[in-house]
Each structure stands twice: as C-alpha cells, then as structure tokens.
Short mmCIF file of C-alpha atoms and ligand atoms in Angstrom, two decimals:
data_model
loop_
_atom_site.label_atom_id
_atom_site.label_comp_id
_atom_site.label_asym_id
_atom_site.label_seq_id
_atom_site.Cartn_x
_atom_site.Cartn_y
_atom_site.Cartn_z
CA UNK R 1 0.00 0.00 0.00
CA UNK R 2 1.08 3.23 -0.72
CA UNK R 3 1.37 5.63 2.20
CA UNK R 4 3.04 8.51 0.60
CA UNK R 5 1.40 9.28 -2.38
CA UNK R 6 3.09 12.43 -3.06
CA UNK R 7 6.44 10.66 -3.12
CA UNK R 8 5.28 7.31 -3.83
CA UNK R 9 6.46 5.30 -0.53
CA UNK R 10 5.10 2.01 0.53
CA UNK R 11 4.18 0.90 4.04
CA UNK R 12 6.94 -1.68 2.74
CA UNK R 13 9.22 0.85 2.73
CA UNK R 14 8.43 2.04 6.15
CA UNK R 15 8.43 -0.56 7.81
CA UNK R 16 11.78 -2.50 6.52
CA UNK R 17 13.38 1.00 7.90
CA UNK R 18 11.79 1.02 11.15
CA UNK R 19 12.99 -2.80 11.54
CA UNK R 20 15.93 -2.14 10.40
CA UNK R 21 17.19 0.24 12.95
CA UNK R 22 15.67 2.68 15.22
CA UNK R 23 14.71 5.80 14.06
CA UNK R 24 12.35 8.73 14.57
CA UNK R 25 9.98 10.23 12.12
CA UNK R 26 12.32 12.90 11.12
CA UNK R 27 14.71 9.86 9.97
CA UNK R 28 11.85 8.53 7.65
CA UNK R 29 11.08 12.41 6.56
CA UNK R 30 14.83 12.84 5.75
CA UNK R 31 15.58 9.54 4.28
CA UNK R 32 12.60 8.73 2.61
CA UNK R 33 11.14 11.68 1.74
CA UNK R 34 7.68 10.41 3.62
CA UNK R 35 5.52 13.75 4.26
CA UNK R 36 8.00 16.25 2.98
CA UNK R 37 5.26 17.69 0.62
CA UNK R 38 1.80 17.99 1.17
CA UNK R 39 1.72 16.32 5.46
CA UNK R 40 -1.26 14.79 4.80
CA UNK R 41 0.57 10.69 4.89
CA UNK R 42 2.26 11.84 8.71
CA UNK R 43 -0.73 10.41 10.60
CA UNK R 44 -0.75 6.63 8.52
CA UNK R 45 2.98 6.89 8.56
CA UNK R 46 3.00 7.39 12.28
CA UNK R 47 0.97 3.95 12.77
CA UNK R 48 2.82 1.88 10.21
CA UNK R 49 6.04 2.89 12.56
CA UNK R 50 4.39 2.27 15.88
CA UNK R 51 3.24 -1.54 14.46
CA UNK R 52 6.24 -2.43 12.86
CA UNK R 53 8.27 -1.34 15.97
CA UNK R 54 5.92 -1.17 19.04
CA UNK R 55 7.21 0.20 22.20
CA UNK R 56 7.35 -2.51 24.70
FE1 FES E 1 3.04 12.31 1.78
FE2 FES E 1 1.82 14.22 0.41
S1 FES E 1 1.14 12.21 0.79
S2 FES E 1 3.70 14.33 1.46
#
C-alpha cells in the first residue's frame, strides 16, 4: 500500500526501515522523503512505525 502518495512510498518501505534500525519520524522524513510535501501521509505513517516497531 502506498502511504506517501506524493512521493510514492510504501508501508513496505516504512516498515523494513523502522525494523531495520531505530529511528524517529524525522529519519523517515529525511531519508525517505515520507511527508516532505503535502503532510497529509504523517498520521498513517505514524501507525505503520508504531506496528512495525511497538514500544514494549
Ligand atoms: Fe506524503 Fe503528500 S502524501 S507528502
């Protein structure tokens, strides 16, 4: 599924970075580009991070 359709990233994509090492939002803005245009893919982005890497 496409979470980022302004800069066409995947939940895939999100998630095999969040598993890969931490990181913080702002890692995923900077490295992926995810919400760096329009915002509106922050919230769904937000709860593909907290399920692939849930705080215990
Ligand atoms: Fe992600 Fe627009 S949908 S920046």
């Amino acid at each position: 599924m496409i979470v980022c359709v302004c800069n066409r990233v995947s939940d895939r994509e999100i998630r095999e970075r969040v598993q890969a090492s931490p990181c913080a939002l702002r890692d995923l803005r900077r490295e992926l580009c995810v919400g760096t245009q329009c915002a509106k893919c922050l919230p769904t982005a937000l709860d593909v991070m907290r399920e692939a890497a849930p705080v215990p």
